[in-house]
Short mmCIF file of C-alpha atoms in Angstrom, two decimals:
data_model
loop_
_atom_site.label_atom_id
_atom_site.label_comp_id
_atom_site.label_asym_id
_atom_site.label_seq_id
_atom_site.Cartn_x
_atom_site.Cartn_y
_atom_site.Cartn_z
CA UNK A 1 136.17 99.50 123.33
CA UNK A 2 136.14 102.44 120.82
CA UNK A 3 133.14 102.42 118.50
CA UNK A 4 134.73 102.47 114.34
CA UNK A 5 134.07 105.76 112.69
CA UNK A 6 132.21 105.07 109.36
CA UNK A 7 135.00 105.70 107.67
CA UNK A 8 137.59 103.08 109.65
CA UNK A 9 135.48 99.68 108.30
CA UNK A 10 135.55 97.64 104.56
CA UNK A 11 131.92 96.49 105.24
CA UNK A 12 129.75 98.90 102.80
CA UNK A 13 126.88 101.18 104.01
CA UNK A 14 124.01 101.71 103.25
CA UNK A 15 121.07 104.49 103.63
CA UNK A 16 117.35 103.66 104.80
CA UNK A 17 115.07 106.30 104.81
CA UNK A 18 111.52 104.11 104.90
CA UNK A 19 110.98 100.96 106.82
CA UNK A 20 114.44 100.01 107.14
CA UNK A 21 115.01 102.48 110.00
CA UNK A 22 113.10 99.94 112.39
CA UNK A 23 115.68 97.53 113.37
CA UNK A 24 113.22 94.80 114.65
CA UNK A 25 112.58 94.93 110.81
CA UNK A 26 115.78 94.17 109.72
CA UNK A 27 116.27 91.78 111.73
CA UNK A 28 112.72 90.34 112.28
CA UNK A 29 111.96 90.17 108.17
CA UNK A 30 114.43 90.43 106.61
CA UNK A 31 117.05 88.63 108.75
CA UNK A 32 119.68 90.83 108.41
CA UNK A 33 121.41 92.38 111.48
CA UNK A 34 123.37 96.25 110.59
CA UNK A 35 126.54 96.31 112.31
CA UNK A 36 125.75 99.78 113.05
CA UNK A 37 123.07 102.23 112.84
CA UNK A 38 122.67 105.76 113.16
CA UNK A 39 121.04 108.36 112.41
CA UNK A 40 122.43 110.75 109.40
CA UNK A 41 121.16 113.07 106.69
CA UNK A 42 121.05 112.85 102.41
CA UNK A 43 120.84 116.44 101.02
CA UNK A 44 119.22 117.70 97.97
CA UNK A 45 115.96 114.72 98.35
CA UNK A 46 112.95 114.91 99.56
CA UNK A 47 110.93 111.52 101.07
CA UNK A 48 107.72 110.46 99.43
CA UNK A 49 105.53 107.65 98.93
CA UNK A 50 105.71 107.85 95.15
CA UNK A 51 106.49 103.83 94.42
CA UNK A 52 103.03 101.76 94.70
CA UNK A 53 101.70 98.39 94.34
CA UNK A 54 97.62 98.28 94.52
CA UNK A 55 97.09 101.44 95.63
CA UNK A 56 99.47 101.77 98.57
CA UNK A 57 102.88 103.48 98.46
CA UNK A 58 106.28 103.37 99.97
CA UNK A 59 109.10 104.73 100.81
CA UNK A 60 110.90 107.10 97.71
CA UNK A 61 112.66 109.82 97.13
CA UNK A 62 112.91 112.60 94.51
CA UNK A 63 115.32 115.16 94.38
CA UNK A 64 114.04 118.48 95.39
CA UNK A 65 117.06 120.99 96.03
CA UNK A 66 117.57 122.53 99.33
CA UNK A 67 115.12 119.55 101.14
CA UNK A 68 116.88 116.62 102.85
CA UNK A 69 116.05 113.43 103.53
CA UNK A 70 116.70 111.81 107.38
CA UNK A 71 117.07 108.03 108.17
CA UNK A 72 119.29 105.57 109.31
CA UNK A 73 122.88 105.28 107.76
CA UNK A 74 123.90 101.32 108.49
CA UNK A 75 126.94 99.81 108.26
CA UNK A 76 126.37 96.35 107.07
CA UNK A 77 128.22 93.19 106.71
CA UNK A 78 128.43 92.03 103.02
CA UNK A 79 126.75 88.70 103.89
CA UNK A 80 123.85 90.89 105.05
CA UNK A 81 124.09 93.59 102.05
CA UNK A 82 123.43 90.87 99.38
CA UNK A 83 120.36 89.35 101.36
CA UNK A 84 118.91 92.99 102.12
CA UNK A 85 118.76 93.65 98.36
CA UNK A 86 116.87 90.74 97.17
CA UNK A 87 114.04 92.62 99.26
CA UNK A 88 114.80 95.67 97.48
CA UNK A 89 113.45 94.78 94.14
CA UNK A 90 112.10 97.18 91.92
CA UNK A 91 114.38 99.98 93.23
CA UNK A 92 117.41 101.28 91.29
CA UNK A 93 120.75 101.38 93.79
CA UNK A 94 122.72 104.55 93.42
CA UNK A 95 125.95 105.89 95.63
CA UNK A 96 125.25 109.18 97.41
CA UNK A 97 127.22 110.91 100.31
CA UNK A 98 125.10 110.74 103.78
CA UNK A 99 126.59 113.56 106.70
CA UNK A 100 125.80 111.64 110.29
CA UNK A 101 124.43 113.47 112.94
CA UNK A 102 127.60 113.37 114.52
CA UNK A 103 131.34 112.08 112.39
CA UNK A 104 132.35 112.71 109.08
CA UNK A 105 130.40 111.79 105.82
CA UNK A 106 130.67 109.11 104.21
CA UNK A 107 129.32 107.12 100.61
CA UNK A 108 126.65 104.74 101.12
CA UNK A 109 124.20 103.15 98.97
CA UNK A 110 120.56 104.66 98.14
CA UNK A 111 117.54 102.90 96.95
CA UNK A 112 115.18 105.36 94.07
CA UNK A 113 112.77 104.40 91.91
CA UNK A 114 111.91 106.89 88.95
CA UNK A 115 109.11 107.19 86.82
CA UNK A 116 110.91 105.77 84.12
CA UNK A 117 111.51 103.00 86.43
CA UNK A 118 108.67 102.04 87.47
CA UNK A 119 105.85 104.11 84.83
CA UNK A 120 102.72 101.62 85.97
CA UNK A 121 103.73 101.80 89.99
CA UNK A 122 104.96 105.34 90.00
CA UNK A 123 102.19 107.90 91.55
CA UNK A 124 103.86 110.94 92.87
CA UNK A 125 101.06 111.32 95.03
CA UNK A 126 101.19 108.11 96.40
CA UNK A 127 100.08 107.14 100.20
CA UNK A 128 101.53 104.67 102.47
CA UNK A 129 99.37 102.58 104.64
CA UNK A 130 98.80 103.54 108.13
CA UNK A 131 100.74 100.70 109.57
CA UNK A 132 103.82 101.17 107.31
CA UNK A 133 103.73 104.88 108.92
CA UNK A 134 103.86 103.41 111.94
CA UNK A 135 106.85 101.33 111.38
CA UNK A 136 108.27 104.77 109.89
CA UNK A 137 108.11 106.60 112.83
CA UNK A 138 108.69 103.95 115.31
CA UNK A 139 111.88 103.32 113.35
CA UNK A 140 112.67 106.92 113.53
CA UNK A 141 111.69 107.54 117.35
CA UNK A 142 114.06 104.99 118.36
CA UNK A 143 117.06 105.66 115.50
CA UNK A 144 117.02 109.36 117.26
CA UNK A 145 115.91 110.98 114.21
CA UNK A 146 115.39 114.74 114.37
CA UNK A 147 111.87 115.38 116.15
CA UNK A 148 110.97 117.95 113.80
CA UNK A 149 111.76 115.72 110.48
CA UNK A 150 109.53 113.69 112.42
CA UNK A 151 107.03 115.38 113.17
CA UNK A 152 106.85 117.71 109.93
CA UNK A 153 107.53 114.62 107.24
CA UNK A 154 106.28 111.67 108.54
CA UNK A 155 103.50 112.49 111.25
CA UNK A 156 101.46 114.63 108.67
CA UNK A 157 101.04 112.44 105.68
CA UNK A 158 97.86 110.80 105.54
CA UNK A 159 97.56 107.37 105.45
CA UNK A 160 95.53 105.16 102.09
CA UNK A 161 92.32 103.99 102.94
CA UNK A 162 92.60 99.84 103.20
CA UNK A 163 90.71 97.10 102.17
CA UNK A 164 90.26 94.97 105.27
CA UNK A 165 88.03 92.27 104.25
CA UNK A 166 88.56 89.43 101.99
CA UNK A 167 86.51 88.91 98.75
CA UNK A 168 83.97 86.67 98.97
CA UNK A 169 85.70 84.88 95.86
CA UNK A 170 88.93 84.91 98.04
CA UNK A 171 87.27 83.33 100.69
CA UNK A 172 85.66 80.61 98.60
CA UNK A 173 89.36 80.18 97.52
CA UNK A 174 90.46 80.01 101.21
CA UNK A 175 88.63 77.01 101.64
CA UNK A 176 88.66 75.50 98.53
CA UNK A 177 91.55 72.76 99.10
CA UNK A 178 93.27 71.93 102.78
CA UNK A 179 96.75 71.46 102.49
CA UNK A 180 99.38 69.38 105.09
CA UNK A 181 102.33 70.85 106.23
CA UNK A 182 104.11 67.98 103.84
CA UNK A 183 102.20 68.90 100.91
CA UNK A 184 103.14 72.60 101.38
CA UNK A 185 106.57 71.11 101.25
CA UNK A 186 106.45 69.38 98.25
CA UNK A 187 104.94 72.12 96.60
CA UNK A 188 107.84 74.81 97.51
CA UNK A 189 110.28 71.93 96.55
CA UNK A 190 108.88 71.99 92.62
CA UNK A 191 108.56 75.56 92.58
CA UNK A 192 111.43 77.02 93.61
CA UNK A 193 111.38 80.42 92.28
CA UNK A 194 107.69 80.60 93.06
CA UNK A 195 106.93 79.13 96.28
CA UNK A 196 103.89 77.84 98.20
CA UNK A 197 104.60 79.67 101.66
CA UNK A 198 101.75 79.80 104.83
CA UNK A 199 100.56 83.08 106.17
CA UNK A 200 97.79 83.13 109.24
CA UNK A 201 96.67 79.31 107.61
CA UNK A 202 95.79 80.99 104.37
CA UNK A 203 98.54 78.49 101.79
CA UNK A 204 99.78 81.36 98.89
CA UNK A 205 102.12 81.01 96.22
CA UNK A 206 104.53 83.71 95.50
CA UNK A 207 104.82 85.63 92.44
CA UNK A 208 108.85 85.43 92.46
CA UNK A 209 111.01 83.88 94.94
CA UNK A 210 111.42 85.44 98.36
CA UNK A 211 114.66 85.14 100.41
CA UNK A 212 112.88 83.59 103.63
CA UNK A 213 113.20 80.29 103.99
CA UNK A 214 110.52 79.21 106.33
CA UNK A 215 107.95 78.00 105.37
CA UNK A 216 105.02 79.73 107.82
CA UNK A 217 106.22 83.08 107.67
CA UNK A 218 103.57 84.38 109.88
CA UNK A 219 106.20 84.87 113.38
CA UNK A 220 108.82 86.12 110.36
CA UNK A 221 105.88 88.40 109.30
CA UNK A 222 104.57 89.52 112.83
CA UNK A 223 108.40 90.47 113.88
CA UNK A 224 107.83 93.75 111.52
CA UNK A 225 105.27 94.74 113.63
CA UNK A 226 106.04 98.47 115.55
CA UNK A 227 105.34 96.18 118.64
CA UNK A 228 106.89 92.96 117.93
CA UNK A 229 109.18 91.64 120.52
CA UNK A 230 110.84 87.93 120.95
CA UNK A 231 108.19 87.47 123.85
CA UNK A 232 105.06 88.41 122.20
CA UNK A 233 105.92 86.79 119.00
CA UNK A 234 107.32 83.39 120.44
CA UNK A 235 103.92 81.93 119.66
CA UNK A 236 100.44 82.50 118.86
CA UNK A 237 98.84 82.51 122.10
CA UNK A 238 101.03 85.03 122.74
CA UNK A 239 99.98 87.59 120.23
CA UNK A 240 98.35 90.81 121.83
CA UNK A 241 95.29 92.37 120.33
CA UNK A 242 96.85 94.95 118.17
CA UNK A 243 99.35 92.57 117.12
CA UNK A 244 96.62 90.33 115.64
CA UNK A 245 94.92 93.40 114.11
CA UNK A 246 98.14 93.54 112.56
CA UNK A 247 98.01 90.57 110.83
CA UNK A 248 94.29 90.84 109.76
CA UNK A 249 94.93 93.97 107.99
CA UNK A 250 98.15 95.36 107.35
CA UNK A 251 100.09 92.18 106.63
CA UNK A 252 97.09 91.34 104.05
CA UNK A 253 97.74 94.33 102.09
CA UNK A 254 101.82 93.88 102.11
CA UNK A 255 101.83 90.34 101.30
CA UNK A 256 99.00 89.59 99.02
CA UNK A 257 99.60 93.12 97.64
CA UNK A 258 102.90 94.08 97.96
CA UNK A 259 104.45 90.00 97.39
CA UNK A 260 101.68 89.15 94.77
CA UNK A 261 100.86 86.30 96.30
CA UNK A 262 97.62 84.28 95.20
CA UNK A 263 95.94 82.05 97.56
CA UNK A 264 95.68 78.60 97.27
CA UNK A 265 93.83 76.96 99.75
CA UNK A 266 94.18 76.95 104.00
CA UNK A 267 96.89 74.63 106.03
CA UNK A 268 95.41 71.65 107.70
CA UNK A 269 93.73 72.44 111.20
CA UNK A 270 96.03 72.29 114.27
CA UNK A 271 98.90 74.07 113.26
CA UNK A 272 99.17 77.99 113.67
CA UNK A 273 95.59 78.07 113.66
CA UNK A 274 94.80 80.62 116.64
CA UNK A 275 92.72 82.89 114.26
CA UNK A 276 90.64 80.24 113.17
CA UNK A 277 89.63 78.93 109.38
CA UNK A 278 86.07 79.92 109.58
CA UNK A 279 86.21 83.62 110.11
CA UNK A 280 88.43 85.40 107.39
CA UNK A 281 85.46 87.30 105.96
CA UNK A 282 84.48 89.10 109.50
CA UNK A 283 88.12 89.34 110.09
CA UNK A 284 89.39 90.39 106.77
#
């Protein structure tokens, strides 16, 4: 069966040049599976990490002429174009011609954020957090991306120092109030556009409404992970090491950071538990 040209299909496209170039992240997180992806090129950008949220930044670009930016051109169904964006929030959308590696060019859609934007979260000398370069560069390794992009874009920036321990006031919090699986239900149920969601047994409320709807969004979580496959993420015995580092650290900072979520209390023992209610402080 012939594969379309870009050009030959009504669904639109659209051009990821952060984490979106890991598919397992599409379709892991965000739930969203591209049509099609490959690799392609947007001329007269150049990547940064210039939009932040506590201290960490991701994925922007700036226009810089004669620098181009590389990442993954995907065609996407329209279903899956209005659910991607609801992650996308803060950015500004604009149209911009991407040339594929190989085939003609064609429009696609572009996330920016400016400083006018975005004046208290824009630092043009932002830095990412290690993990999120990971994703970056896993996404591009497999995607195909040019090696040297690679290698002279993405595998020299350094990488924010992280907090990796919780407060003790956070921890206090932690264990404050014990929550059933029922009660997290009811809560999410009156507070739609903020809701009570589980991460690692630590009960959060969102800041605005997130387009997951489960309500332990740990596996959803842990399926963004460079390493994340449907084996190792099938349950929590499963988890490998790094995988559970993962979720100590990195998935702190992006949801409690990143989401704004404050924490509420911890789930009931006995479900999802396999890092234990005890421990955050010598784990976070």
């Amino acid at each position: 069966r012939k594969r379309k040209t870009p050009m030959s299909t009504p669904n639109p496209f659209y051009f990821g040049y952060g984490s979106n170039m890991l598919k397992a992240n599409l379709v892991g997180l965000k739930r969203v599976e591209p049509v099609n992806m490959i690799p392609g090129v947007l001329k007269g950008y150049e990547l940064d990490f210039s939009y932040t949220s506590n201290g960490l930044g991701t994925g922007n670009i700036t226009a810089k002429e004669d620098s181009e930016v590389h990442g993954a051109l995907i065609e996407i169904t329209p279903d899956g174009w209005e659910k991607l964006k609801q992650f996308e929030a803060g950015y500004k959308e604009l149209r911009k011609i991407i040339t594929p590696y190989k085939g003609e060019p064609v429009e696609a859609s572009v996330f920016i954020v400016t400083q006018e934007d975005a004046p208290g979260r824009y630092d043009k000398d932002g830095q990412p957090s290690a993990n999120y370069l990971k994703i970056l560069i896993k996404g591009a390794e497999e995607l195909n991306v040019d090696a040297i992009y690679v290698d002279e874009k993405l595998r020299t920036v350094k990488p924010a120092k992280q907090r990796t321990k919780l407060t003790p006031e956070e921890a206090e919090t932690v264990h404050s109030t014990t929550y059933s699986i029922d009660e997290v239900k009811a809560l999410t149920d009156t507070s739609e556009d903020t809701p009570v969601k589980v991460v690692r047994g630590i009960v959060v409320q969102c800041s605005r409404k997130l387009p997951v709807p489960m309500l332990d969004i740990t596996h959803v979580m842990a399926n963004r992970w460079v390493h994340a496959t449907p084996e190792n993420t099938a349950s929590p015995d499963q988890y490998p090491p790094e995988l559970v580092e993962y979720l100590q650290v990195a998935l702190y900072d992006e949801l409690f950071h990143r989401f704004g979520m404050d924490i509420l209390g911890k789930l009931a023992t006995g479900h999802d538990d396999f890092l234990g209610y005890d421990d955050y402080p010598e784990h976070l």
